[in-house]
Amino acid sequence: MGKTLAYKILDAHKVSETETTMDIVIDQTLTQDATGTMAYLEFLSFGIDKVRTKLSVSYVDHNTLQNGFMNADDHKFLQTVADKYGIVFSKAGNGICHQVNLERFAVPGRTILGSDSHTPTSSGIGAIAIGAGGLDVACAMAGKPFTIVKPKIVGVKLVGNLRDGVSAKDIIIHLLGIMTVKGGVNKIIEYYGDGVKSLGVPARSTICNMGAELGATSSVFPSDEVTKEFLAIQSRVEDYTPLEADADCVYDENYTIDLNTLEPCASCPNSPDAVKPISELTNIKVDQVLIGSCTNSSYYDFVKVASILKGKRIHKDVSLGIAPGSQQVLQMITKNGILDVLLEAGARILESACGPCIGMGQSPATDAVSLRTFNRNFYGRSGTNSAKVYLVSPEVAALSAVNGYISNPLGCKTLPEFRLDVEYPKCDSLLYKPTFKAEVVMGPNIKPIPHFEPIGENFDAKVMISLEDNITTDHIMPAGAKVLPYRSNIEKISEFVFSNIDEGFSKRCLANGAGVIVAKSNYGQGSSREHAAIAPRYLGIKAVIAASFARIHKKNLINFGILPIELDIEADLLDEINVTWDFNNIKVTNKTKNKTWTRKNELTEEEYKLISVGGLLNNM
Ligand code: MIC
Ligand code: SF4
């Protein structure tokens, strides 16, 4: 039997395996500023002289709002660490990490680990790119292989061609509607079929990007002539290698998407898997439209947008914001007349950065409807809890901005004057190669990582919060302009844990001592931010009891010495819990309700060891 493309790449990087897990060598890493300061503090604590990867890149793209010294302090720290330890530095303004990584660095067949959940954007080029917590990325930079659960491979066959007005974003939104936000956990989504040829690398990357919303470990496209062309216009055709699955490979799960009949669709508030066709949503009045983020901010996306906006003006009640994904994209749209079209239509031009996607400005008005080409519409993420955020394609976004209500772009053509087959400027003026000379500068915003004692194998604790299905890391550790500047200060940021849904959480934890969190399925979906584990640990959380966990968050909990317990239990606030556990079993007793649950401990030996010693940092 032949091999899937995913296993061809994984097996070529495998250094060891158990029945359920495999350790893979990581070729490249990426970090961004909001997770990077922790990742580099962790890296520095290893006492290593330089990174051991083929390539590591440190991006500044999230905390670019510099209201106060904090974010600027962080940027300086990141730049000096990069320079000293052999890491390429991408300065604020150069663009969103995933867009720039795809343009300038991702290589077919390589493994890439990034401290951001949307790292799989780079898989559009035929790499296996995986999102992880900062500490895992720090370990990879130190040359340690990365452990993954051996993934099941989902084969998605793409058939035919997309109609005008339908785009790659609709493919992945459609798949989210089928597979849901937990359908991809511990799986890699592999795309194949004749429909693949019709999708350029940016379109493939849009699809891989939102594989993160499926909870998938990664996604992957073949590396073919289309990939070669993309690398050629990026002046790095030498990075090309053809790669595809064997024709007789067998997938663990199968889906077929007929591109000929696919319709434009949207993820409705407040979940990427709340999917409806646009044809069922028309006539909803729109207040804000935002085009950008690592999902849809390529030059190719703006060609589509300009084709719709050309000669038109946006509706007077709509605010349209545009954030090109990188300096290169900005330069391209400037050169090719697209920027003029956007300005004439009435667009506000935002910085090439994450910006509103992570609540850094552009929060909508009370109860407003906001259409975004982004990847997440979780409760509160936009900065306005009552806003209704829909995730859509650039075509839906542009047409709706003109009409003032959600509109169906089916049939809208790309104008030939906005050509795609042009040479791209290299535009590396904000990329810095390391000189190995800098002294690390650590401003007052950067505090040491707290030390955590092991939780012990028998402890009493109180239920600090009891939650539903699909709790996101945005619920646990909100982001946004107010909170993000404290990413390098655990004591301060811990005040905000669960603050959007339970303002008293952090004070209650500090007053009560040892705590547990109780939740239903897919706890911790969404981002890779390890702050969603470190800050609760700082507040005394020793275990999370949930029906199931999202992949990255589960690893982050273990890395910081919190016990993840896979159990579906009923518990109320401040119920008294006893947890007794060892390598083989876990016993949870709700002393208040007089109920006991026992289960086999599913932790690997390594995970057991990490929790026993209080986390990965203590272990290193
Ligand atoms: C996100 O999209 O939620 C983020 C912000 O990029 C996070 C990382 C972070 O919280 O810093 C992610 O996706 O991992
Ligand atoms: Fe940035 Fe948004 Fe992409 Fe996260 S999802 S990396 S915040 S653009």
XYZ file of C-alpha atoms and ligand atoms in Angstrom:
642
model
C 0.000 0.000 0.000
C 1.288 3.445 -0.909
C 1.939 6.310 1.461
C 0.037 9.491 2.087
C 2.010 12.688 1.510
C 1.733 13.545 5.211
C 3.408 10.278 6.238
C 6.068 10.618 3.532
C 7.161 13.891 5.146
C 6.670 12.730 8.744
C 8.537 9.440 8.225
C 11.440 11.295 6.607
C 11.739 13.315 9.844
C 11.001 10.540 12.356
C 13.665 9.813 14.962
C 11.699 7.489 17.238
C 8.188 6.262 17.881
C 5.914 4.446 20.275
C 2.675 2.720 19.404
C 0.776 6.003 19.607
C 3.314 8.813 19.222
C 6.224 9.816 17.015
C 9.161 12.165 17.551
C 10.063 14.262 14.524
C 13.010 16.513 13.764
C 11.956 20.113 13.190
C 13.689 21.892 10.290
C 12.311 25.393 10.745
C 10.630 27.344 13.518
C 8.675 30.549 13.702
C 7.601 32.648 16.645
C 5.526 35.801 16.875
C 5.793 38.565 19.453
C 2.744 37.687 21.582
C 4.013 34.171 22.256
C 7.661 34.839 21.423
C 8.802 36.641 24.555
C 7.907 33.605 26.690
C 9.339 31.208 24.098
C 12.681 33.057 24.105
C 12.786 33.411 27.908
C 12.343 29.642 27.936
C 15.014 29.189 25.252
C 17.450 31.412 27.197
C 16.908 29.296 30.309
C 18.418 26.302 28.453
C 21.810 28.050 28.294
C 22.449 27.212 24.619
C 24.675 29.434 22.435
C 22.610 29.360 19.214
C 19.581 27.764 17.585
C 20.033 24.263 16.202
C 17.436 24.404 13.406
C 17.995 24.888 9.674
C 16.137 28.190 10.022
C 14.351 30.042 12.808
C 12.453 33.281 12.272
C 11.113 35.661 14.919
C 8.212 37.847 13.762
C 6.644 40.959 15.243
C 3.057 41.208 14.046
C 0.589 40.905 16.940
C 1.485 43.549 19.531
C 2.138 46.367 17.125
C -0.029 48.918 18.926
C 2.567 50.677 21.040
C 0.499 52.553 23.592
C 3.074 52.651 26.349
C 6.542 51.188 26.582
C 5.507 47.547 27.005
C 5.183 46.255 23.461
C 8.215 48.233 22.296
C 10.226 46.695 25.154
C 9.165 43.259 23.985
C 10.151 44.020 20.394
C 13.627 45.124 21.469
C 14.076 41.975 23.527
C 13.003 39.828 20.566
C 15.318 41.634 18.148
C 18.366 41.322 20.396
C 17.709 37.646 21.190
C 17.316 36.911 17.482
C 20.533 38.687 16.614
C 22.526 36.956 19.339
C 21.220 33.406 18.904
C 21.098 33.026 15.111
C 17.466 33.821 14.352
C 16.174 35.865 11.412
C 14.177 38.853 12.686
C 11.102 40.222 10.944
C 10.447 43.727 12.267
C 7.036 45.216 13.017
C 5.508 46.358 9.738
C 6.951 43.517 7.682
C 3.731 41.593 7.928
C 1.869 38.714 9.488
C 4.181 35.835 10.371
C 2.322 33.221 8.334
C 2.043 35.331 5.197
C 5.722 36.312 5.295
C 6.818 32.780 6.150
C 4.943 31.453 3.148
C 6.398 34.091 0.819
C 9.983 34.058 1.961
C 10.830 30.879 3.926
C 8.538 27.835 3.758
C 10.051 24.953 1.804
C 8.209 21.891 0.404
C 8.906 18.699 2.336
C 10.180 20.424 5.461
C 8.786 20.359 8.995
C 7.986 23.738 10.519
C 6.988 24.313 14.144
C 5.547 27.681 15.145
C 4.327 29.228 18.383
C 1.078 30.151 16.721
C -1.836 27.877 15.907
C -2.021 29.058 12.280
C 1.508 27.905 11.473
C -0.031 25.315 9.067
C -0.543 28.226 6.633
C 2.935 27.280 5.379
C 1.660 23.760 4.599
C 0.075 25.211 1.462
C 3.519 24.876 -0.109
C 3.765 21.131 0.632
C 5.415 21.327 4.065
C 4.158 19.885 7.340
C 3.787 22.988 9.483
C 2.454 22.594 13.011
C 1.339 25.044 15.704
C 2.582 24.513 19.265
C 3.115 26.242 22.587
C 6.147 28.494 22.964
C 7.993 26.026 25.170
C 7.743 23.288 22.549
C 9.084 25.709 19.951
C 11.910 26.727 22.306
C 12.810 23.030 22.664
C 12.744 22.613 18.872
C 15.088 25.611 18.524
C 17.381 23.814 20.970
C 17.367 20.812 18.623
C 14.928 18.601 20.552
C 12.575 16.539 18.371
C 8.882 17.331 18.684
C 6.436 14.646 19.815
C 3.077 14.273 18.107
C 0.285 11.777 18.486
C 0.544 9.656 15.304
C -2.047 11.463 13.226
C -4.916 9.880 11.351
C -4.898 11.216 7.788
C -8.077 12.688 6.375
C -8.153 12.653 2.568
C -10.109 15.511 1.035
C -10.584 15.042 -2.690
C -11.177 18.277 -4.571
C -13.018 17.799 -7.848
C -13.562 20.324 -10.667
C -13.187 24.099 -10.595
C -14.566 26.858 -8.414
C -17.133 29.092 -10.063
C -16.562 32.848 -10.300
C -17.171 34.457 -6.932
C -16.478 31.250 -4.979
C -13.082 30.918 -3.338
C -10.720 28.786 -1.271
C -12.224 30.269 1.878
C -15.543 28.682 0.953
C -13.862 25.269 0.657
C -12.539 25.358 4.194
C -15.679 26.933 5.684
C -17.709 24.208 3.981
C -15.399 21.547 5.452
C -15.737 23.122 8.903
C -19.487 22.766 8.566
C -19.016 19.035 7.972
C -16.154 18.178 10.321
C -16.792 20.761 13.122
C -14.229 22.514 15.315
C -13.242 19.269 16.994
C -13.316 16.983 13.941
C -9.617 17.378 13.142
C -8.000 16.715 16.530
C -4.878 14.551 16.109
C -5.467 14.363 12.359
C -3.732 15.825 9.302
C -5.985 16.988 6.487
C -4.484 16.050 3.123
C -5.875 17.523 -0.113
C -5.693 15.756 -3.466
C -7.640 15.368 -6.722
C -7.846 17.279 -10.000
C -9.314 20.352 -8.253
C -5.988 20.977 -6.488
C -4.370 22.189 -9.743
C -6.807 25.051 -10.042
C -5.780 26.493 -6.676
C -2.720 28.709 -6.374
C -0.440 28.493 -3.338
C -2.124 31.443 -1.523
C -5.511 29.715 -1.952
C -4.082 26.431 -0.684
C -2.637 28.273 2.278
C -5.996 29.837 3.115
C -7.356 26.302 3.376
C -4.422 25.011 5.450
C -4.632 28.082 7.678
C -8.161 27.298 8.784
C -7.361 23.642 9.300
C -6.425 25.034 12.721
C -10.128 25.704 13.274
C -10.798 21.992 12.698
C -8.381 21.347 15.556
C -6.102 19.494 13.112
C -2.407 18.875 13.782
C -1.713 20.157 10.279
C -3.003 20.171 6.717
C -1.057 19.530 3.537
C -1.210 20.117 -0.221
C 1.022 18.446 -2.821
C 4.009 20.375 -4.132
C 3.501 20.612 -7.905
C 3.978 22.909 -10.914
C 1.766 25.504 -9.208
C 4.086 25.437 -6.203
C 7.083 25.787 -8.505
C 5.560 28.851 -10.140
C 4.885 30.411 -6.733
C 8.467 29.815 -5.633
C 9.721 31.200 -8.953
C 7.856 34.510 -8.558
C 9.292 34.662 -5.040
C 12.782 34.305 -6.603
C 13.439 31.031 -4.826
C 12.672 28.326 -7.339
C 15.678 26.398 -5.988
C 13.521 25.514 -2.953
C 11.139 23.500 -5.148
C 10.775 19.712 -4.865
C 7.787 17.873 -6.349
C 5.849 15.952 -3.695
C 2.610 14.022 -3.725
C 0.876 11.059 -2.138
C 1.207 7.614 -3.734
C -1.778 6.930 -5.972
C -2.667 3.774 -4.027
C -2.486 5.327 -0.540
C -5.462 4.851 1.730
C -6.833 7.582 3.979
C -8.326 6.995 7.439
C -11.285 9.235 6.649
C -12.514 10.507 3.283
C -14.394 13.520 1.953
C -15.021 14.751 -1.571
C -15.777 18.384 -2.337
C -17.215 19.199 -5.750
C -15.839 22.652 -6.501
C -18.224 23.058 -9.458
C -21.247 23.223 -7.168
C -19.748 24.793 -4.046
C -21.485 28.005 -2.952
C -20.099 31.010 -1.070
C -20.647 30.430 2.643
C -20.011 32.002 6.028
C -19.133 30.995 9.556
C -21.849 32.627 11.632
C -21.468 34.010 15.152
C -19.730 32.727 17.332
C -18.028 29.664 15.910
C -16.123 28.814 12.717
C -18.278 25.683 12.356
C -21.621 27.525 12.524
C -21.774 27.408 8.725
C -24.522 28.684 6.419
C -24.567 29.370 2.671
C -24.476 33.097 1.907
C -27.705 32.621 -0.069
C -29.463 32.077 3.267
C -27.933 35.160 4.887
C -28.596 37.932 2.414
C -30.386 41.069 3.692
C -28.466 41.175 6.960
C -27.304 44.774 7.402
C -23.539 45.136 7.777
C -21.722 47.748 9.883
C -18.111 46.759 9.465
C -16.065 44.836 6.893
C -12.451 43.853 7.498
C -10.212 42.255 4.889
C -6.900 40.802 6.054
C -5.447 38.370 8.636
C -3.219 35.381 7.969
C -6.167 33.653 6.264
C -6.888 36.108 3.455
C -4.378 38.884 3.009
C -2.384 37.794 -0.018
C -1.964 39.760 -3.229
C -4.266 37.219 -4.867
C -7.011 38.043 -2.313
C -6.723 41.758 -3.046
C -6.998 41.110 -6.778
C -10.428 39.599 -6.076
C -11.392 42.461 -3.792
C -10.291 45.126 -6.289
C -12.186 43.374 -9.078
C -15.393 43.863 -7.099
C -14.649 47.350 -5.757
C -13.390 48.867 -9.029
C -15.398 51.988 -9.828
C -17.651 51.557 -6.775
C -17.999 53.276 -3.453
C -18.696 51.475 -0.178
C -22.072 51.916 1.532
C -22.198 54.978 3.782
C -23.028 52.920 6.900
C -20.108 50.525 6.443
C -16.549 50.925 7.673
C -14.180 48.958 5.427
C -10.701 48.182 6.792
C -7.986 46.576 4.723
C -4.775 45.058 6.120
C -2.377 43.680 3.483
C -0.656 40.596 4.913
C 2.891 41.736 4.271
C 5.095 44.534 2.965
C 5.327 42.540 -0.246
C 1.548 42.473 -0.652
C 1.382 46.197 0.118
C 4.049 46.894 -2.477
C 2.249 44.697 -5.022
C -1.122 46.387 -4.575
C 0.568 49.765 -4.763
C 2.371 48.907 -8.000
C -0.608 47.342 -9.729
C -3.124 50.082 -9.100
C -5.143 48.085 -6.584
C -4.445 50.444 -3.710
C -5.999 53.292 -5.733
C -9.116 51.216 -6.318
C -9.395 50.484 -2.589
C -8.881 54.130 -1.629
C -11.372 55.358 -4.207
C -13.923 52.894 -2.849
C -13.442 54.352 0.648
C -11.296 51.751 2.394
C -9.293 52.490 5.536
C -5.785 51.126 5.123
C -4.459 49.373 8.213
C -0.968 48.211 9.065
C 0.354 44.908 7.686
C -0.190 43.048 10.937
C -2.747 40.923 12.807
C -4.537 44.049 14.047
C -8.294 43.600 14.477
C -8.059 39.811 14.153
C -6.681 39.721 17.674
C -8.635 42.678 18.975
C -5.858 45.225 18.404
C -8.174 48.035 17.434
C -11.226 48.186 15.134
C -13.593 46.762 17.768
C -17.107 46.987 16.305
C -19.909 49.102 17.783
C -22.428 47.615 20.242
C -24.479 44.847 18.560
C -22.775 45.594 15.221
C -22.542 43.066 12.388
C -18.917 42.646 11.327
C -17.877 40.669 8.229
C -14.288 39.523 8.379
C -12.071 37.486 6.092
C -10.392 36.147 9.259
C -10.423 32.670 10.792
C -11.950 33.073 14.249
C -15.174 34.636 15.458
C -15.092 33.435 19.054
C -17.110 35.263 21.663
C -15.460 38.534 22.688
C -12.426 38.188 20.394
C -13.250 41.331 18.403
C -13.237 43.364 21.615
C -17.028 43.857 21.561
C -18.915 41.037 23.262
C -22.257 41.922 21.670
C -20.904 42.148 18.093
C -21.949 39.526 15.561
C -18.880 38.450 13.629
C -19.223 36.464 10.376
C -16.189 34.867 8.700
C -16.357 35.138 4.924
C -14.302 35.159 1.724
C -12.749 38.379 0.363
C -15.397 38.352 -2.401
C -18.320 38.247 0.047
C -16.629 40.911 2.171
C -16.030 43.302 -0.746
C -19.489 42.998 -2.286
C -21.208 43.333 1.086
C -19.175 46.481 1.837
C -20.579 48.054 -1.321
C -24.186 46.962 -0.780
C -24.337 47.494 2.995
C -25.865 44.068 3.575
C -24.531 40.510 3.287
C -24.345 39.816 -0.447
C -23.707 36.792 -2.625
C -20.751 37.278 -5.016
C -21.550 34.193 -7.115
C -20.694 35.146 -10.717
C -18.388 38.081 -9.831
C -15.413 37.844 -12.174
C -11.760 38.666 -11.561
C -10.806 41.576 -13.813
C -7.942 40.752 -16.249
C -6.268 44.129 -15.630
C -5.248 43.010 -12.098
C -2.755 40.421 -13.252
C -1.507 37.590 -11.095
C 1.420 36.501 -13.300
C 3.746 39.293 -12.300
C 7.106 39.196 -10.613
C 6.950 39.865 -6.900
C 9.298 42.341 -5.244
C 11.592 40.578 -2.788
C 10.911 43.335 -0.289
C 13.161 42.071 2.477
C 13.968 45.508 3.884
C 12.446 44.666 7.273
C 14.089 41.248 7.563
C 17.376 41.036 9.478
C 19.876 38.224 9.398
C 21.588 37.498 12.737
C 25.057 38.881 13.406
C 25.562 36.855 16.633
C 26.807 40.082 18.237
C 23.940 41.707 20.159
C 23.541 41.866 23.920
C 20.056 40.867 25.016
C 18.012 43.886 26.152
C 15.288 43.149 28.673
C 13.100 46.125 29.602
C 10.948 46.412 32.722
C 7.942 44.854 30.964
C 9.657 41.487 30.909
C 9.338 39.522 34.125
C 10.896 36.136 34.909
C 8.745 33.039 34.371
C 7.352 31.917 37.743
C 8.620 28.660 39.219
C 5.971 25.982 39.767
C 6.123 23.170 42.317
C 4.769 19.756 41.278
C 1.044 19.324 41.953
C 1.529 16.025 43.871
C -0.242 12.716 43.252
C -3.014 13.256 45.765
C -4.588 16.653 46.222
C -7.777 18.368 47.321
C -8.997 21.324 45.303
C -12.136 23.328 44.658
C -13.984 23.677 41.357
C -13.195 27.223 40.281
C -15.374 27.253 37.183
C -17.637 24.742 35.426
C -17.902 25.168 31.659
C -19.572 24.002 28.440
C -18.249 22.428 25.202
C -15.678 24.125 22.943
C -14.223 26.597 25.448
C -11.589 28.556 23.509
C -8.269 29.924 24.671
C -9.851 33.333 23.999
C -12.294 32.524 26.815
C -9.505 31.301 29.087
C -6.916 33.997 28.396
C -8.429 36.869 26.436
C -6.213 38.818 24.035
C -6.894 42.328 22.680
C -5.163 45.660 23.075
C -5.685 45.828 26.859
C -4.334 42.390 27.776
C -1.705 41.527 25.133
C 0.942 43.945 26.467
C 1.144 41.750 29.600
C 2.154 38.603 27.738
C 5.629 38.908 29.305
C 4.274 39.396 32.838
C 2.438 36.337 34.146
C 1.424 37.832 37.495
C -0.316 40.751 35.778
C -1.894 38.805 32.915
C -3.320 36.218 35.328
C -5.777 38.903 36.524
C -7.547 38.520 33.168
C -8.077 34.742 33.138
C -11.706 34.075 32.096
C -12.397 37.800 32.592
C -14.780 37.998 29.593
C -17.114 35.360 31.039
C -16.393 35.348 34.786
C -14.867 38.537 36.150
C -14.330 37.132 39.636
C -12.292 34.101 38.496
C -8.764 35.194 39.287
C -9.594 36.720 42.684
C -11.627 33.635 43.620
C -8.691 31.385 42.723
C -6.225 33.391 44.763
C -8.594 33.416 47.750
C -9.326 29.667 47.619
C -5.918 28.106 46.997
C -5.772 24.879 44.968
C -8.323 24.742 42.153
C -9.597 22.643 39.260
C -11.389 23.682 36.079
C -14.276 21.483 34.903
C -15.433 21.523 31.261
C -17.086 19.481 28.525
C -15.536 18.531 25.156
C -12.756 20.214 23.132
C -11.521 22.355 26.026
C -8.869 24.874 24.959
C -9.624 25.000 21.232
C -8.078 27.815 19.232
C -4.766 29.452 19.836
C -1.395 28.121 20.920
C -1.003 30.741 23.673
C 0.638 28.960 26.586
C -0.545 31.793 28.813
C -3.873 29.930 28.875
C -2.007 27.281 30.890
C 0.678 29.295 32.727
C -1.686 31.952 34.092
C -4.223 29.441 35.502
C -1.271 27.500 36.994
C -0.098 30.736 38.588
C -3.593 31.088 40.093
C -3.336 27.633 41.685
C -5.106 25.465 39.100
C -3.762 21.913 39.437
C -5.970 19.987 37.015
C -8.478 20.492 34.230
C -11.228 17.869 34.098
C -12.819 17.883 30.636
C -14.641 15.441 28.375
C -11.889 16.061 25.774
C -9.106 18.529 24.995
C -7.801 20.446 22.008
C -4.331 19.226 20.982
C -2.127 22.285 21.540
C -3.752 23.324 24.771
C -3.479 19.834 26.277
C 0.249 19.889 25.578
C 0.560 23.365 27.104
C -1.192 22.195 30.287
C 1.234 19.285 30.606
C 4.231 21.498 29.821
C 3.316 23.689 32.783
C 2.567 20.835 35.178
C -1.262 20.896 35.086
C -2.942 17.474 34.949
C -5.431 17.107 32.063
C -8.091 14.572 33.095
C -10.341 13.246 30.353
C -13.617 12.779 32.190
C -17.126 14.084 31.657
C -18.272 14.985 35.151
C -20.951 17.179 36.638
C -19.707 19.717 39.163
C -20.801 23.040 40.577
C -18.770 26.044 41.557
C -16.675 25.467 44.692
C -17.505 21.751 44.956
C -14.701 20.023 46.868
C -12.723 17.629 44.656
C -10.055 15.070 45.480
C -7.728 13.851 42.747
C -5.527 10.790 43.221
C -3.425 9.750 40.247
C -0.360 7.841 39.171
C 1.027 6.563 35.874
C -1.761 3.995 35.500
C -4.959 5.452 36.917
C -6.776 8.617 37.889
C -9.472 8.773 40.557
C -11.604 11.888 40.906
C -13.970 12.269 43.851
C -16.495 15.029 44.144
C -16.555 15.165 47.922
C -19.439 17.658 47.964
C -21.652 15.404 45.826
C -20.195 12.156 47.119
C -19.413 10.723 43.656
C -16.283 9.013 42.373
C -14.975 8.417 38.849
C -11.948 6.313 37.945
C -10.242 5.949 34.622
C -7.058 4.676 33.040
C -4.415 7.365 32.798
C -3.722 8.011 29.088
C -0.541 10.024 29.676
C 2.621 8.856 27.952
C 5.639 8.118 30.119
C 7.174 11.447 29.119
C 4.003 13.368 29.964
C 3.687 11.602 33.300
C 7.268 12.533 34.110
C 6.725 16.178 33.163
C 3.688 16.621 35.385
C 5.403 14.759 38.224
C 8.277 17.248 38.260
C 6.117 20.353 37.844
C 6.464 20.827 34.078
C 8.886 20.854 31.185
C 10.943 23.798 32.431
C 11.701 22.021 35.727
C 12.564 18.945 33.695
C 15.018 20.769 31.397
C -4.689 33.823 17.532
O -5.008 33.892 16.360
O -5.473 33.526 18.440
C -3.247 34.102 17.905
C -3.223 35.384 18.632
O -2.478 34.245 16.746
C -2.737 32.935 18.748
C -1.416 33.145 19.355
C -1.438 34.039 20.562
O -2.379 33.995 21.347
O -0.480 34.795 20.717
C -2.701 31.615 17.973
O -3.439 31.435 17.050
O -1.950 30.713 18.373
Fe -2.587 36.999 13.640
Fe -5.172 36.575 13.455
Fe -3.509 35.042 12.154
Fe -3.651 34.846 14.809
S -5.249 34.381 13.350
S -1.781 34.928 13.548
S -4.034 36.984 15.330
S -3.826 37.236 11.814
